[in-house]
PDB file of C-alpha atoms in Angstrom:
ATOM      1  CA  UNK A   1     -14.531 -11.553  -8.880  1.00 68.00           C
ATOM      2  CA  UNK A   2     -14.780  -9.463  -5.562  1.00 80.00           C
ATOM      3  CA  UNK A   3     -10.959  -9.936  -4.489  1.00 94.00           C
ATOM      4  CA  UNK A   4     -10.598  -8.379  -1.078  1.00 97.00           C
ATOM      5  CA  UNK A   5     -13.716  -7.573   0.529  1.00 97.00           C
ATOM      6  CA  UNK A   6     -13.517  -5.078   3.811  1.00 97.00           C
ATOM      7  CA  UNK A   7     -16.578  -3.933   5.348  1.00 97.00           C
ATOM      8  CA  UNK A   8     -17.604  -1.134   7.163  1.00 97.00           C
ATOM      9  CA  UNK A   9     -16.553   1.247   4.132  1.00 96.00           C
ATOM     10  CA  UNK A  10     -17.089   3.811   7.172  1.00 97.00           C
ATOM     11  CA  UNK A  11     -16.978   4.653  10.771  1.00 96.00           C
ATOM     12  CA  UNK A  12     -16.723   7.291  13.097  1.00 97.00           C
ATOM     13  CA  UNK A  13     -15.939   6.102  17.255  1.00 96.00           C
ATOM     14  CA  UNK A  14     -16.330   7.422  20.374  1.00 97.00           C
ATOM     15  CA  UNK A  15     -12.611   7.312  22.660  1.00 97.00           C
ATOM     16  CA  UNK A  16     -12.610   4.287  24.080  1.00 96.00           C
ATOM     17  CA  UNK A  17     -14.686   2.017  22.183  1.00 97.00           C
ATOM     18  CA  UNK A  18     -13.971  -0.867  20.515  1.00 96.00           C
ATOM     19  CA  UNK A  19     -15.149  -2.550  17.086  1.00 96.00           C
ATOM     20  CA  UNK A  20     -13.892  -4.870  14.284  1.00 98.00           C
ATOM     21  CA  UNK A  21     -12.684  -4.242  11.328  1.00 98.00           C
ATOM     22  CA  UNK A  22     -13.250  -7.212   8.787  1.00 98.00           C
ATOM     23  CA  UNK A  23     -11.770  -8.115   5.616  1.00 98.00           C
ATOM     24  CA  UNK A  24     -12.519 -11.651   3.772  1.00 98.00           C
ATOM     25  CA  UNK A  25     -10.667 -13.125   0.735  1.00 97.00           C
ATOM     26  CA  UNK A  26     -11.767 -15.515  -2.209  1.00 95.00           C
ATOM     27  CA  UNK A  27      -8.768 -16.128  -4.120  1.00 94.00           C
ATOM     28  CA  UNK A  28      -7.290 -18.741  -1.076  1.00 93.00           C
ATOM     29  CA  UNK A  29      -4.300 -16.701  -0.629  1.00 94.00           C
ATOM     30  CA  UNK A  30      -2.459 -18.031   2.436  1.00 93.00           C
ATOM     31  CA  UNK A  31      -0.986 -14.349   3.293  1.00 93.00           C
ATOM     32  CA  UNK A  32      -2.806 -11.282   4.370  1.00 95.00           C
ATOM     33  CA  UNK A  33      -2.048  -8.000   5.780  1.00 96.00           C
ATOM     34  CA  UNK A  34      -3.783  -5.190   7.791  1.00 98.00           C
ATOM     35  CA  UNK A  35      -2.066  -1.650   6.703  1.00 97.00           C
ATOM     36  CA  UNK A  36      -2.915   2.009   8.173  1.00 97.00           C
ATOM     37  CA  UNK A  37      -2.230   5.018   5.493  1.00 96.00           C
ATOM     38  CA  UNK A  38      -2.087   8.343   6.990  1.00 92.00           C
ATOM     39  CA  UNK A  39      -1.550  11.608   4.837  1.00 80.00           C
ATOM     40  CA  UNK A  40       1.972  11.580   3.706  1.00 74.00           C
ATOM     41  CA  UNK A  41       3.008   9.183   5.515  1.00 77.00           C
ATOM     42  CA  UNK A  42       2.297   5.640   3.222  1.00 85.00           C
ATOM     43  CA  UNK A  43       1.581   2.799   4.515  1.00 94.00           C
ATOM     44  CA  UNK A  44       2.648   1.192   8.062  1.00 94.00           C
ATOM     45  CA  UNK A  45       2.051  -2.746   8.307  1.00 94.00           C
ATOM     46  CA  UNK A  46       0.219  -3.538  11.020  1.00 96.00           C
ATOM     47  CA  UNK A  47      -0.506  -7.045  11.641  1.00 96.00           C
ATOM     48  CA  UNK A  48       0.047  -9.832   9.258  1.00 95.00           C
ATOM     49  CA  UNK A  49      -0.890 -13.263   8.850  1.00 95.00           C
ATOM     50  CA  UNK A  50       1.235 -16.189   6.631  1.00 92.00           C
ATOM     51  CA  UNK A  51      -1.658 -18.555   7.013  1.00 92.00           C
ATOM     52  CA  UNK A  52      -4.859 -19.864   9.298  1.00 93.00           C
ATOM     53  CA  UNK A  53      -3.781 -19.780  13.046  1.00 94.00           C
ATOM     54  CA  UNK A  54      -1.000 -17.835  12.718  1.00 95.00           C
ATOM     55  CA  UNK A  55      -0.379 -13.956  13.016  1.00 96.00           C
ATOM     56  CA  UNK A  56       2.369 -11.692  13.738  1.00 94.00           C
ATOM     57  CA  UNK A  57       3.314  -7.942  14.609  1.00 95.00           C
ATOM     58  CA  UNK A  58       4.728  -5.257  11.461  1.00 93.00           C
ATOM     59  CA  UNK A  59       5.644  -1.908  12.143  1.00 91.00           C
ATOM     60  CA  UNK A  60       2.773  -0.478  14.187  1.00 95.00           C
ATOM     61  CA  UNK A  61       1.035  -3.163  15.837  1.00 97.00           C
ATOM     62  CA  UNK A  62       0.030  -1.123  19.476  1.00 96.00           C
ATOM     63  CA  UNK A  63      -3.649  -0.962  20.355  1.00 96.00           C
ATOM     64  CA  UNK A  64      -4.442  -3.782  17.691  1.00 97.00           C
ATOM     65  CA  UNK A  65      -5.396  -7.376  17.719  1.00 97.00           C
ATOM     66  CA  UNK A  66      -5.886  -9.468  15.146  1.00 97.00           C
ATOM     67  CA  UNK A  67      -6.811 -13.377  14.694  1.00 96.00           C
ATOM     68  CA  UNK A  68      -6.520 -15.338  11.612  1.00 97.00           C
ATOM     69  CA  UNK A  69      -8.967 -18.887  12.167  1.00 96.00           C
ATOM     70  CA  UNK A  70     -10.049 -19.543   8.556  1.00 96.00           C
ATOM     71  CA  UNK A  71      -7.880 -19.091   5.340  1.00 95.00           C
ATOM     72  CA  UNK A  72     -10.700 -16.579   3.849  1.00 96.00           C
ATOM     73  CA  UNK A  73     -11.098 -14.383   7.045  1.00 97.00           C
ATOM     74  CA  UNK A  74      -8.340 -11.669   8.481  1.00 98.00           C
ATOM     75  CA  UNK A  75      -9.824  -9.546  11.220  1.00 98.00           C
ATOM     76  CA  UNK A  76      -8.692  -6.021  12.804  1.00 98.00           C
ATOM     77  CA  UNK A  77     -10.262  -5.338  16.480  1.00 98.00           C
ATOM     78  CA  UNK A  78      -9.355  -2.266  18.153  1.00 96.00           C
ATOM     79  CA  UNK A  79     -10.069  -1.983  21.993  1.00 90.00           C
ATOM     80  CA  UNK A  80     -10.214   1.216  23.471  1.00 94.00           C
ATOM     81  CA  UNK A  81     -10.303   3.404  20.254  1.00 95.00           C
ATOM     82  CA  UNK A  82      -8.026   6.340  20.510  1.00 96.00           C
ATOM     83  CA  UNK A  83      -7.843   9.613  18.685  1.00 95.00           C
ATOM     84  CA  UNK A  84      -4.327   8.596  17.356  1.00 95.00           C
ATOM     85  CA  UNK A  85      -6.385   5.711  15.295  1.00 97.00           C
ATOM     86  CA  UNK A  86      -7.992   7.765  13.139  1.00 97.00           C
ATOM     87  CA  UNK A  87      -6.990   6.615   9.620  1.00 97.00           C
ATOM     88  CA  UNK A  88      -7.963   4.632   6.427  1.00 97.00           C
ATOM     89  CA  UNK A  89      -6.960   0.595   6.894  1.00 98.00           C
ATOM     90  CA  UNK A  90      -6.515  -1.167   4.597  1.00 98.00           C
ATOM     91  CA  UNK A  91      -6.162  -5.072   3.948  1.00 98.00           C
ATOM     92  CA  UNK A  92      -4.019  -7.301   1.042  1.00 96.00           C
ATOM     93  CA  UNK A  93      -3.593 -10.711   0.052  1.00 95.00           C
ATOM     94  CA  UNK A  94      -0.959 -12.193  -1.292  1.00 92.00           C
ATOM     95  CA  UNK A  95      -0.522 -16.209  -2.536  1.00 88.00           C
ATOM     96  CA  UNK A  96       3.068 -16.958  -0.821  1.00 81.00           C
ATOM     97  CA  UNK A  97       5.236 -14.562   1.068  1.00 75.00           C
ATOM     98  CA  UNK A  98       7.566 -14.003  -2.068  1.00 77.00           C
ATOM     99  CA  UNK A  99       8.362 -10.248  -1.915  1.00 72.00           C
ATOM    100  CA  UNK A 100       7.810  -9.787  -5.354  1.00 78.00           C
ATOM    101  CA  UNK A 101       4.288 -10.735  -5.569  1.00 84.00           C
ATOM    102  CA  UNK A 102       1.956  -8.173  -5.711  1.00 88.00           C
ATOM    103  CA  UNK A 103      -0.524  -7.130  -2.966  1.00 92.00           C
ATOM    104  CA  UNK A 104      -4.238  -7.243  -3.301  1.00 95.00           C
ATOM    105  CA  UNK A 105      -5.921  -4.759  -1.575  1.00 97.00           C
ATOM    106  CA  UNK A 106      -9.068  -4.222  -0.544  1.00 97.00           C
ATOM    107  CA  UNK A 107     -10.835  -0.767  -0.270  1.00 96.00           C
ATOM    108  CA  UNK A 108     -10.464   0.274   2.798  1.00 97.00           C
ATOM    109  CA  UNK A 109     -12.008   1.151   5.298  1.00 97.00           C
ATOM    110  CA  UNK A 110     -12.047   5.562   6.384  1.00 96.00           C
ATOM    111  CA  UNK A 111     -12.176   5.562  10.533  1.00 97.00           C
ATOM    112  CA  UNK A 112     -12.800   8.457  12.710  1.00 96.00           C
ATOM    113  CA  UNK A 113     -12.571   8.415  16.537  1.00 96.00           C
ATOM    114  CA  UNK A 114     -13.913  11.420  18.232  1.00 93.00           C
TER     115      UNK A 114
ATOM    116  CA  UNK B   1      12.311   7.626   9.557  1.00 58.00           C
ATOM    117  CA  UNK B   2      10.938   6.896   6.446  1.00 64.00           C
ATOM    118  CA  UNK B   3      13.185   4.442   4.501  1.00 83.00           C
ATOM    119  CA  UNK B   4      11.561   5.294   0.694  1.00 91.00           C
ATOM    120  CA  UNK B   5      11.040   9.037   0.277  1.00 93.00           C
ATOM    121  CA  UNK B   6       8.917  10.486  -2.438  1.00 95.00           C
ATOM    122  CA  UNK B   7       9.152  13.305  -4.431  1.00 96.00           C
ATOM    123  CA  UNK B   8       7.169  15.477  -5.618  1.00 96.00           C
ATOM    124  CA  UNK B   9       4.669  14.828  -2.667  1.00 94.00           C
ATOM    125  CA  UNK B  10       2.102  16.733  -5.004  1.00 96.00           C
ATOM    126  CA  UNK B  11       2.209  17.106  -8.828  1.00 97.00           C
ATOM    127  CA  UNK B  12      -0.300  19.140 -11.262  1.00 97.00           C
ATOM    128  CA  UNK B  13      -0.079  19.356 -14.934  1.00 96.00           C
ATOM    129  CA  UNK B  14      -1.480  20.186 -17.457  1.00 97.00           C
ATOM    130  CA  UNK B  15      -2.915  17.427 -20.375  1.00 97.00           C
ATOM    131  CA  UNK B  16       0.020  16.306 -22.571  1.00 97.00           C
ATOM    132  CA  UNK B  17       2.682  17.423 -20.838  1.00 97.00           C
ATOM    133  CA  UNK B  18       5.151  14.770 -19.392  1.00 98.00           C
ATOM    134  CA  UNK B  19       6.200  14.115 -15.951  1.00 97.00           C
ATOM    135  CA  UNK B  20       8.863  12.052 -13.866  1.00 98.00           C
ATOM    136  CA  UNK B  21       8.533  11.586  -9.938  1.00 98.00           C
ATOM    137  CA  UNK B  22      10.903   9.703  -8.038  1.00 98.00           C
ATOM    138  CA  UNK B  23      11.446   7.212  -4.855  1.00 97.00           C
ATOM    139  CA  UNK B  24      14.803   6.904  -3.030  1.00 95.00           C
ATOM    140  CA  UNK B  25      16.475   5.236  -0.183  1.00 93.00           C
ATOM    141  CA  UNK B  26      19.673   5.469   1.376  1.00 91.00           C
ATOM    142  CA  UNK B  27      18.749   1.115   1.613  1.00 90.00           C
ATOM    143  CA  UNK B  28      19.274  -1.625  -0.940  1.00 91.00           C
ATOM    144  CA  UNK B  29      16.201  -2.885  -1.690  1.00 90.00           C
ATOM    145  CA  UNK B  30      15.523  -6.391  -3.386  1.00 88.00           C
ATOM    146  CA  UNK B  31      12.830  -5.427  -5.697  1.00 91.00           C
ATOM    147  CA  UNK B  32      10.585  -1.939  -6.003  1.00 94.00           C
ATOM    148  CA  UNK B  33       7.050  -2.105  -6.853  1.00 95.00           C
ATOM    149  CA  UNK B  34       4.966   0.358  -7.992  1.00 97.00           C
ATOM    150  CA  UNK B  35       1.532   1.509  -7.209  1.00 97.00           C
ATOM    151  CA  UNK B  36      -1.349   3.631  -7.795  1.00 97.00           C
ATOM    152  CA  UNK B  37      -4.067   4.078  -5.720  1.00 95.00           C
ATOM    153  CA  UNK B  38      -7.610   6.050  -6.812  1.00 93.00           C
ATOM    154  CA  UNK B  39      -9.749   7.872  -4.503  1.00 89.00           C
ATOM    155  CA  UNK B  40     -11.853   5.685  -2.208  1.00 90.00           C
ATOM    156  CA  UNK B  41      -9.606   2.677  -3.706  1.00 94.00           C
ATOM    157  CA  UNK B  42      -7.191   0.523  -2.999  1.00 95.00           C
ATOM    158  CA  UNK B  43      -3.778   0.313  -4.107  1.00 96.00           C
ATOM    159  CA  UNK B  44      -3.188  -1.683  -7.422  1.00 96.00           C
ATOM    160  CA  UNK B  45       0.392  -2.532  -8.596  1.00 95.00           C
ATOM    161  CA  UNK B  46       1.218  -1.361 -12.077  1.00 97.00           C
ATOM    162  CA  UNK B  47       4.634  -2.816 -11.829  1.00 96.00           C
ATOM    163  CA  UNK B  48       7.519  -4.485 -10.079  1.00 94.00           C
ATOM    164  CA  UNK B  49      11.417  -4.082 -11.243  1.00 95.00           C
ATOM    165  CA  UNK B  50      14.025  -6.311  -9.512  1.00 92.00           C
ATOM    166  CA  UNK B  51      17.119  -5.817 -11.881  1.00 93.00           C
ATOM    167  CA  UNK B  52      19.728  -2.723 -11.268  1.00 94.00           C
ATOM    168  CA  UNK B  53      19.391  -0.645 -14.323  1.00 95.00           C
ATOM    169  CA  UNK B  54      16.461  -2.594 -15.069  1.00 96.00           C
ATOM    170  CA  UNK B  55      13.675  -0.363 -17.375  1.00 97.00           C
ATOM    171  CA  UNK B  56      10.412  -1.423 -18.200  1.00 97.00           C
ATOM    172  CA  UNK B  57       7.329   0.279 -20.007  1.00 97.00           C
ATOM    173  CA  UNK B  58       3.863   0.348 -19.471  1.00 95.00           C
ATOM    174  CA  UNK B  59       2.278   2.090 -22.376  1.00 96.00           C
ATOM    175  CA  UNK B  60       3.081   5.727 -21.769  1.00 97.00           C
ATOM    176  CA  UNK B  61       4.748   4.679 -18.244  1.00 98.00           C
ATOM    177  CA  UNK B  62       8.747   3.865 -17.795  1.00 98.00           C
ATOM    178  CA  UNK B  63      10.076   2.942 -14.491  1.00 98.00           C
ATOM    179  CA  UNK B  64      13.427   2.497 -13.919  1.00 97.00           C
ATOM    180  CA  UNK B  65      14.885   0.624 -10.921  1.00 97.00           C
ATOM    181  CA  UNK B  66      18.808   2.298 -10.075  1.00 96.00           C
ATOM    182  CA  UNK B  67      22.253   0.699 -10.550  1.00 96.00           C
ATOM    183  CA  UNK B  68      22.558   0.706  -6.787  1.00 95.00           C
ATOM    184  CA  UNK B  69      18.951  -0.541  -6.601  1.00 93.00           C
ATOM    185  CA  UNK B  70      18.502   2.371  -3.703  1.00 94.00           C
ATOM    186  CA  UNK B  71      16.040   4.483  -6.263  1.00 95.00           C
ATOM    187  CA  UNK B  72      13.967   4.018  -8.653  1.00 97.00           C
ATOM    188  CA  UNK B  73      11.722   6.165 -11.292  1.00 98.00           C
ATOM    189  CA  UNK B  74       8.473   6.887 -13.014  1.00 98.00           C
ATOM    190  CA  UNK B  75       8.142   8.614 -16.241  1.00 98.00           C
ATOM    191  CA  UNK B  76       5.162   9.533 -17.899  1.00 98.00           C
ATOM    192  CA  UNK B  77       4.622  11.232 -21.273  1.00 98.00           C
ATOM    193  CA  UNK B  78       1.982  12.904 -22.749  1.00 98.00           C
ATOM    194  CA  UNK B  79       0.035  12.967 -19.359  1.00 97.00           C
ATOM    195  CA  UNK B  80      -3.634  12.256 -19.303  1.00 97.00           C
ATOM    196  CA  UNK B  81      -6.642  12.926 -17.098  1.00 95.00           C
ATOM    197  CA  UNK B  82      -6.736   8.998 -16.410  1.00 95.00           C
ATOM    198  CA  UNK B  83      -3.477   8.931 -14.567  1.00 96.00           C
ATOM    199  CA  UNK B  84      -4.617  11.272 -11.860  1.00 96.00           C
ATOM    200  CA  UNK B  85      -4.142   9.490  -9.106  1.00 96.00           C
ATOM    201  CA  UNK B  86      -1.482   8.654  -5.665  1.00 96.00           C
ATOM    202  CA  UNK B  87       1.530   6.828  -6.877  1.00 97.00           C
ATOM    203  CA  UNK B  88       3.120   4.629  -4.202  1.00 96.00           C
ATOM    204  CA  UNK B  89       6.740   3.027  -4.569  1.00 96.00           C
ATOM    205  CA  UNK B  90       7.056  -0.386  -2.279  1.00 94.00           C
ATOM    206  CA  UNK B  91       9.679  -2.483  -1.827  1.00 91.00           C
ATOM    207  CA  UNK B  92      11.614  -5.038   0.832  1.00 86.00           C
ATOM    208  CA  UNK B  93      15.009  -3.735   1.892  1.00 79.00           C
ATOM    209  CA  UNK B  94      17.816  -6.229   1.641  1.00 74.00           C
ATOM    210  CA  UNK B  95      17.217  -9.034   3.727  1.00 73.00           C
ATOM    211  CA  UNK B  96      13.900  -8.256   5.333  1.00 72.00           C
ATOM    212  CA  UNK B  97      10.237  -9.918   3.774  1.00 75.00           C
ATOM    213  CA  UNK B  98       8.235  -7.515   4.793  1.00 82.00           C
ATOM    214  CA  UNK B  99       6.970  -3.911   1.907  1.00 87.00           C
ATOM    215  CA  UNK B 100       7.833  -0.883   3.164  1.00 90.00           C
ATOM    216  CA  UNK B 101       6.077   1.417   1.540  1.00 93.00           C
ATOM    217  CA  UNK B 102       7.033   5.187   0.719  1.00 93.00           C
ATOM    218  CA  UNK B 103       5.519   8.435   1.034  1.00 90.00           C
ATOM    219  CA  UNK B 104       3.666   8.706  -1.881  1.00 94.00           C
ATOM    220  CA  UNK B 105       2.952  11.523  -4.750  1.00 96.00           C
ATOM    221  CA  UNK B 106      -0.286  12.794  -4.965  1.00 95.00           C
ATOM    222  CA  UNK B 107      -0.825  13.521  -9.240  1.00 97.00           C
ATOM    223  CA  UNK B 108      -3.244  15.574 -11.185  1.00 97.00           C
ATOM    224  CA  UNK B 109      -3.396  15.748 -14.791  1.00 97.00           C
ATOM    225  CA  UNK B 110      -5.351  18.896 -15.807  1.00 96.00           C
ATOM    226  CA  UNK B 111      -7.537  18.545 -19.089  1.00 94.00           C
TER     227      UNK B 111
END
């Protein structure tokens, strides 16, 4: 039963470069979500996705991209990686959109830019 | 602004004492969840109260969702070691689909 999978566990960037954060679910949940959680400050919703093909900007969404082209598969790519990224991210699933569902989360991934 | 503060941010105890932190909002929300997150971990929702006045236990956890549904609380008796952990509150304010999360408290239960 591995959930919400998010891979690396790890990273630590130069400014400026770019990589992918991935996340993968098995339990066919049409919604998923990228989050950032800084100390003290919860979490800010990033990017979110209600289904394959279709994405769409939360709270923080600046210096993010995301694409959604298979049900299973919710990806995070930053571009030019800035200090202000530094943070853990983490992704969740949920089945339908109903707010009272609860999230699945993966976790995490811990990211340093230097 | 954060719409769901926290408080305490930080709470240590000892073993077998009991314990309530809070979440509040100067917002109606819908619904409040409530989470708790371990070290290198996830989030994992322990439970979700829609109801004003609604109360509901978990073992040696109540959490109450306010009248005015702008608060809601966690009480835990006779603390133990195993609910060390960050305890998130989440919830949509009226009219919006999206969680908004709040600040967190950060709990330690000391044997």
């Amino acid at each position: 039963n591995a959930g919400v999978t998010q891979t690396p566990k790890f990273r630590i960037l130069k400014i400026g470069q770019s990589m992918t954060l991935q996340c993968t679910q098995d339990m066919n949940h049409n919604y998923m979500y990228w989050y950032r959680q800084d100390p003290g400050m919860g979490l800010k919703l990033i990017y979110y996705s209600v289904g394959a093909g279709i994405t769409d900007k939360g709270e923080v969404p600046n210096g993010y991209n995301v694409s959604r082209s298979t049900t299973e598969d919710f990806p995070l790519r930053l571009e030019l990686a800035a200090p202000s990224q530094t943070s853990v991210y983490f992704c969740a699933s949920t089945f339908t959109g109903m707010v009272n569902q609860p999230q699945h989360f993966g976790d995490g991934t811990r990211l340093s830019i230097l | 602004t954060q719409l769901l503060e926290q408080s305490p941010q930080f709470l240590s105890i000892q073993e077998g004492e009991n314990l309530t932190v809070y979440c509040n909002s100067s917002s109606v929300f819908s619904s409040l969840q409530w989470y708790r997150q371990e070290p290198g971990e996830g989030p994992v929702l322990l439970v979700t109260v829609v109801t004003g006045g609604e109360v509901k236990k978990l073992k040696r956890l109540t959490f109450q969702f306010g009248d005015a549904r702008k608060d809601s609380s966690l009480h835990i008796t006779a603390a133990q070691p195993g609910d060390t952990g960050l305890y998130l509150c989440a919830g949509p304010p009226f009219g919006n689909e999206k969680l908004t999360f709040g600040t967190g408290t950060r709990l330690t239960i000391i044997p």
